mmCIF file of C-alpha atoms in Angstrom:
data_model
loop_
_atom_site.group_PDB
_atom_site.id
_atom_site.type_symbol
_atom_site.label_atom_id
_atom_site.label_comp_id
_atom_site.label_asym_id
_atom_site.label_seq_id
_atom_site.Cartn_x
_atom_site.Cartn_y
_atom_site.Cartn_z
ATOM 1 C CA MET M 1 56.604 225.023 75.059
ATOM 2 C CA ARG M 2 54.096 225.371 72.238
ATOM 3 C CA THR M 3 53.454 221.632 72.287
ATOM 4 C CA LEU M 4 52.901 221.726 76.051
ATOM 5 C CA ALA M 5 50.489 224.640 75.696
ATOM 6 C CA LYS M 6 48.509 222.880 72.975
ATOM 7 C CA ALA M 7 48.423 219.554 74.835
ATOM 8 C CA ALA M 8 47.185 221.255 78.010
ATOM 9 C CA GLY M 9 44.776 223.555 76.213
ATOM 10 C CA THR M 10 46.366 226.651 77.718
ATOM 11 C CA SER M 11 48.327 229.668 76.569
ATOM 12 C CA LEU M 12 52.026 229.749 75.798
ATOM 13 C CA GLY M 13 52.415 232.417 78.479
ATOM 14 C CA SER M 14 50.856 230.111 81.086
ATOM 15 C CA VAL M 15 53.284 227.343 80.180
ATOM 16 C CA GLN M 16 56.268 229.718 80.358
ATOM 17 C CA GLN M 17 55.105 230.987 83.739
ATOM 18 C CA ALA M 18 54.566 227.466 85.066
ATOM 19 C CA LEU M 19 58.005 226.320 83.916
ATOM 20 C CA GLN M 20 59.660 229.399 85.438
ATOM 21 C CA ASP M 21 57.829 228.736 88.703
ATOM 22 C CA LEU M 22 58.919 225.083 88.676
ATOM 23 C CA ASP M 23 62.497 226.149 88.013
ATOM 24 C CA HIS M 24 62.425 228.827 90.715
ATOM 25 C CA ARG M 25 61.148 226.274 93.230
ATOM 26 C CA GLY M 26 63.913 223.802 92.302
ATOM 27 C CA TYR M 27 61.850 221.190 90.456
ATOM 28 C CA LEU M 28 63.622 221.380 87.085
ATOM 29 C CA ALA M 29 67.016 219.699 87.008
ATOM 30 C CA ASP M 30 68.108 221.379 83.755
ATOM 31 C CA GLY M 31 66.370 224.744 84.046
ATOM 32 C CA VAL M 32 63.658 226.095 81.780
ATOM 33 C CA THR M 33 65.676 226.062 78.556
ATOM 34 C CA GLY M 34 67.252 222.599 78.817
ATOM 35 C CA ARG M 35 65.613 219.258 78.110
ATOM 36 C CA THR M 36 63.804 219.245 81.386
ATOM 37 C CA ARG M 37 64.102 216.508 83.975
ATOM 38 C CA LEU M 38 62.097 216.724 87.157
ATOM 39 C CA ARG M 39 63.394 216.660 90.703
ATOM 40 C CA ARG M 40 61.369 215.862 93.829
ATOM 41 C CA ARG M 41 58.696 214.016 91.846
ATOM 42 C CA ASP M 42 56.917 212.808 94.977
ATOM 43 C CA ASP M 43 56.367 216.388 96.117
ATOM 44 C CA LEU M 44 55.137 217.363 92.631
ATOM 45 C CA ILE M 45 52.683 214.451 92.611
ATOM 46 C CA THR M 46 51.256 215.636 95.920
ATOM 47 C CA GLN M 47 50.976 219.226 94.729
ATOM 48 C CA TRP M 48 49.406 218.258 91.398
ATOM 49 C CA THR M 49 46.862 216.032 93.148
ATOM 50 C CA VAL M 50 45.858 218.823 95.538
ATOM 51 C CA ALA M 51 45.529 221.275 92.628
ATOM 52 C CA PHE M 52 43.510 218.691 90.664
ATOM 53 C CA ILE M 53 41.093 218.166 93.561
ATOM 54 C CA ASN M 54 40.725 221.824 94.536
ATOM 55 C CA ARG M 55 40.953 223.663 91.222
ATOM 56 C CA LEU M 56 40.916 221.555 88.067
ATOM 57 C CA GLN M 57 38.284 218.918 88.818
ATOM 58 C CA PRO M 58 35.664 221.445 90.077
ATOM 59 C CA SER M 59 36.159 223.511 86.902
ATOM 60 C CA LEU M 60 35.427 220.594 84.580
ATOM 61 C CA GLU M 61 31.953 219.987 83.247
ATOM 62 C CA THR M 62 30.651 216.808 84.887
ATOM 63 C CA ARG M 63 27.556 214.707 84.397
ATOM 64 C CA HIS M 64 26.304 211.651 86.294
ATOM 65 C CA ALA M 65 24.543 208.758 84.615
ATOM 66 C CA ILE M 66 23.433 205.181 85.064
ATOM 67 C CA GLY M 67 24.880 202.617 82.705
ATOM 68 C CA PRO M 68 27.116 199.578 82.237
ATOM 69 C CA VAL M 69 29.244 198.209 85.052
ATOM 70 C CA PRO M 70 32.945 199.192 85.128
ATOM 71 C CA THR M 71 34.165 195.893 83.713
ATOM 72 C CA GLN M 72 32.256 196.484 80.454
ATOM 73 C CA TRP M 73 33.655 199.890 79.527
ATOM 74 C CA ALA M 74 37.035 198.848 78.087
ATOM 75 C CA GLN M 75 35.238 196.662 75.558
ATOM 76 C CA LEU M 76 32.633 199.347 74.784
ATOM 77 C CA LEU M 77 35.353 201.931 74.115
ATOM 78 C CA ALA M 78 37.608 199.619 72.079
ATOM 79 C CA GLY M 79 38.249 201.034 68.632
ATOM 80 C CA THR M 80 36.824 204.462 69.491
ATOM 81 C CA ASN M 81 38.268 207.688 70.802
ATOM 82 C CA ALA M 82 35.065 208.544 72.653
ATOM 83 C CA GLY M 83 36.613 208.593 76.116
ATOM 84 C CA THR M 84 39.355 207.738 78.575
ATOM 85 C CA ILE M 85 38.629 205.639 81.663
ATOM 86 C CA ALA M 86 40.141 206.918 84.918
ATOM 87 C CA GLY M 87 40.098 206.062 88.612
ATOM 88 C CA GLU M 88 38.943 202.823 90.163
ATOM 89 C CA ALA M 89 37.551 201.355 86.924
ATOM 90 C CA ASN M 90 41.053 201.626 85.483
ATOM 91 C CA ARG M 91 42.625 199.723 88.405
ATOM 92 C CA GLN M 92 40.597 196.525 88.519
ATOM 93 C CA ALA M 93 43.628 194.502 89.627
ATOM 94 C CA LEU M 94 43.619 196.504 92.890
ATOM 95 C CA ILE M 95 39.909 197.059 93.552
ATOM 96 C CA ARG M 96 36.490 195.775 92.595
ATOM 97 C CA PRO M 97 35.157 198.981 91.036
ATOM 98 C CA THR M 98 31.609 200.151 91.599
ATOM 99 C CA SER M 99 31.747 203.249 89.401
ATOM 100 C CA THR M 100 33.345 204.400 86.164
ATOM 101 C CA THR M 101 34.789 207.843 85.492
ATOM 102 C CA ILE M 102 35.203 208.606 81.807
ATOM 103 C CA TYR M 103 36.861 211.712 80.400
ATOM 104 C CA GLY M 104 35.524 212.883 77.072
ATOM 105 C CA ARG M 105 34.157 215.862 75.192
ATOM 106 C CA PRO M 106 30.789 217.253 76.333
ATOM 107 C CA PRO M 107 27.980 216.655 75.569
ATOM 108 C CA TRP M 108 29.266 213.051 75.489
ATOM 109 C CA ALA M 109 26.859 211.963 72.737
ATOM 110 C CA GLU M 110 29.007 209.022 71.607
ATOM 111 C CA LEU M 111 29.556 207.809 75.189
ATOM 112 C CA THR M 112 25.839 208.132 75.930
ATOM 113 C CA LYS M 113 25.022 206.084 72.855
ATOM 114 C CA LEU M 114 27.743 203.448 73.453
ATOM 115 C CA GLY M 115 26.725 202.871 77.065
ATOM 116 C CA LYS M 116 22.993 203.519 76.626
ATOM 117 C CA LEU M 117 23.382 205.955 79.516
ATOM 118 C CA ARG M 118 20.459 207.312 81.474
ATOM 119 C CA PRO M 119 20.942 210.686 83.207
ATOM 120 C CA THR M 120 20.697 210.975 86.985
ATOM 121 C CA ARG M 121 21.496 213.659 89.538
ATOM 122 C CA ASP M 122 24.363 212.321 91.694
ATOM 123 C CA ASP M 123 23.734 208.640 92.326
ATOM 124 C CA GLY M 124 24.828 207.171 89.011
ATOM 125 C CA ASN M 125 27.558 204.608 88.570
ATOM 126 C CA ILE M 126 28.987 206.611 85.639
ATOM 127 C CA ILE M 127 30.732 209.965 85.957
ATOM 128 C CA LEU M 128 31.345 211.763 82.677
ATOM 129 C CA ARG M 129 34.009 214.419 82.995
ATOM 130 C CA GLU M 130 35.249 217.010 80.546
ATOM 131 C CA GLN M 131 38.579 216.021 78.999
ATOM 132 C CA PHE M 132 41.225 218.644 79.797
ATOM 133 C CA TRP M 133 43.971 217.578 77.381
ATOM 134 C CA ASP M 134 44.426 217.434 73.615
ATOM 135 C CA GLU M 135 43.941 213.764 72.780
ATOM 136 C CA ASP M 136 45.478 214.181 69.306
ATOM 137 C CA LEU M 137 48.792 215.156 70.929
ATOM 138 C CA LEU M 138 48.821 212.955 74.030
ATOM 139 C CA GLN M 139 47.033 209.908 72.614
ATOM 140 C CA LEU M 140 46.045 208.453 75.972
ATOM 141 C CA GLY M 141 43.443 206.211 74.397
ATOM 142 C CA THR M 142 40.910 204.465 76.600
ATOM 143 C CA SER M 143 43.085 204.217 79.711
ATOM 144 C CA ALA M 144 44.213 207.209 81.787
ATOM 145 C CA PRO M 145 47.769 207.405 83.123
ATOM 146 C CA ALA M 146 48.488 206.368 86.701
ATOM 147 C CA LEU M 147 48.722 209.977 87.943
ATOM 148 C CA LEU M 148 45.149 210.774 86.858
ATOM 149 C CA ASP M 149 43.909 207.462 88.283
ATOM 150 C CA TYR M 150 45.628 208.315 91.556
ATOM 151 C CA ALA M 151 44.100 211.807 91.695
ATOM 152 C CA GLU M 152 40.614 210.459 90.915
ATOM 153 C CA LEU M 153 40.952 207.818 93.634
ATOM 154 C CA VAL M 154 42.047 210.392 96.223
ATOM 155 C CA ALA M 155 39.339 212.860 95.128
ATOM 156 C CA SER M 156 36.579 210.272 95.519
ATOM 157 C CA GLY M 157 36.580 210.649 99.307
ATOM 158 C CA ASP M 158 35.898 206.906 99.556
ATOM 159 C CA PRO M 159 38.209 205.252 102.136
ATOM 160 C CA ARG M 160 38.305 202.077 100.033
ATOM 161 C CA GLN M 161 39.498 204.046 96.991
ATOM 162 C CA ARG M 162 41.960 206.046 99.110
ATOM 163 C CA GLU M 163 43.561 202.790 100.224
ATOM 164 C CA VAL M 164 43.957 201.773 96.574
ATOM 165 C CA ALA M 165 45.402 205.218 95.785
ATOM 166 C CA ASP M 166 48.056 204.725 98.461
ATOM 167 C CA GLU M 167 48.883 201.269 97.094
ATOM 168 C CA LEU M 168 49.053 202.642 93.543
ATOM 169 C CA ARG M 169 51.420 205.405 94.628
ATOM 170 C CA ASP M 170 53.673 202.871 96.346
ATOM 171 C CA ARG M 171 53.674 200.568 93.284
ATOM 172 C CA GLU M 172 54.105 203.139 90.532
ATOM 173 C CA THR M 173 57.419 204.884 91.035
ATOM 174 C CA ASN M 174 56.727 207.624 88.489
ATOM 175 C CA LEU M 175 52.914 207.841 88.565
ATOM 176 C CA THR M 176 52.915 209.159 85.015
#
């Protein structure tokens, strides 16, 4: 539980409460104390995505910028731990991305320098978002997991990205 709390950047009490809630609602196959396996993953994915869109994403510091096209970011980030690409730019096999969402640590100085980013209000092709996990523990690297890509695609409100989100959910059985 301590590792979960540290990885999520939350308190031990919050993790205990969340696990008890998951157990109470029948999502933990082995209970809170066992090596936990999840039940009803599809339902959990839906609930996590809704919570991400309505609660987590709005609470994260976000900045818009103008910079390199999505296809350039993997190369720019190679060998650094400056950020993690999420959303459509991470799923180029399914969509021709027009924007790049990158999770990192504000004020994103290294990302700004790497991409020679220019600030803008809302119309930029780059969205910098505050990283909400402990990268030292999770070691996601430059590519977000499918679940975060899925949530970003759904949250975009773009019908084209929503279609890709649905395809991603059908393809990825675990979305983790």
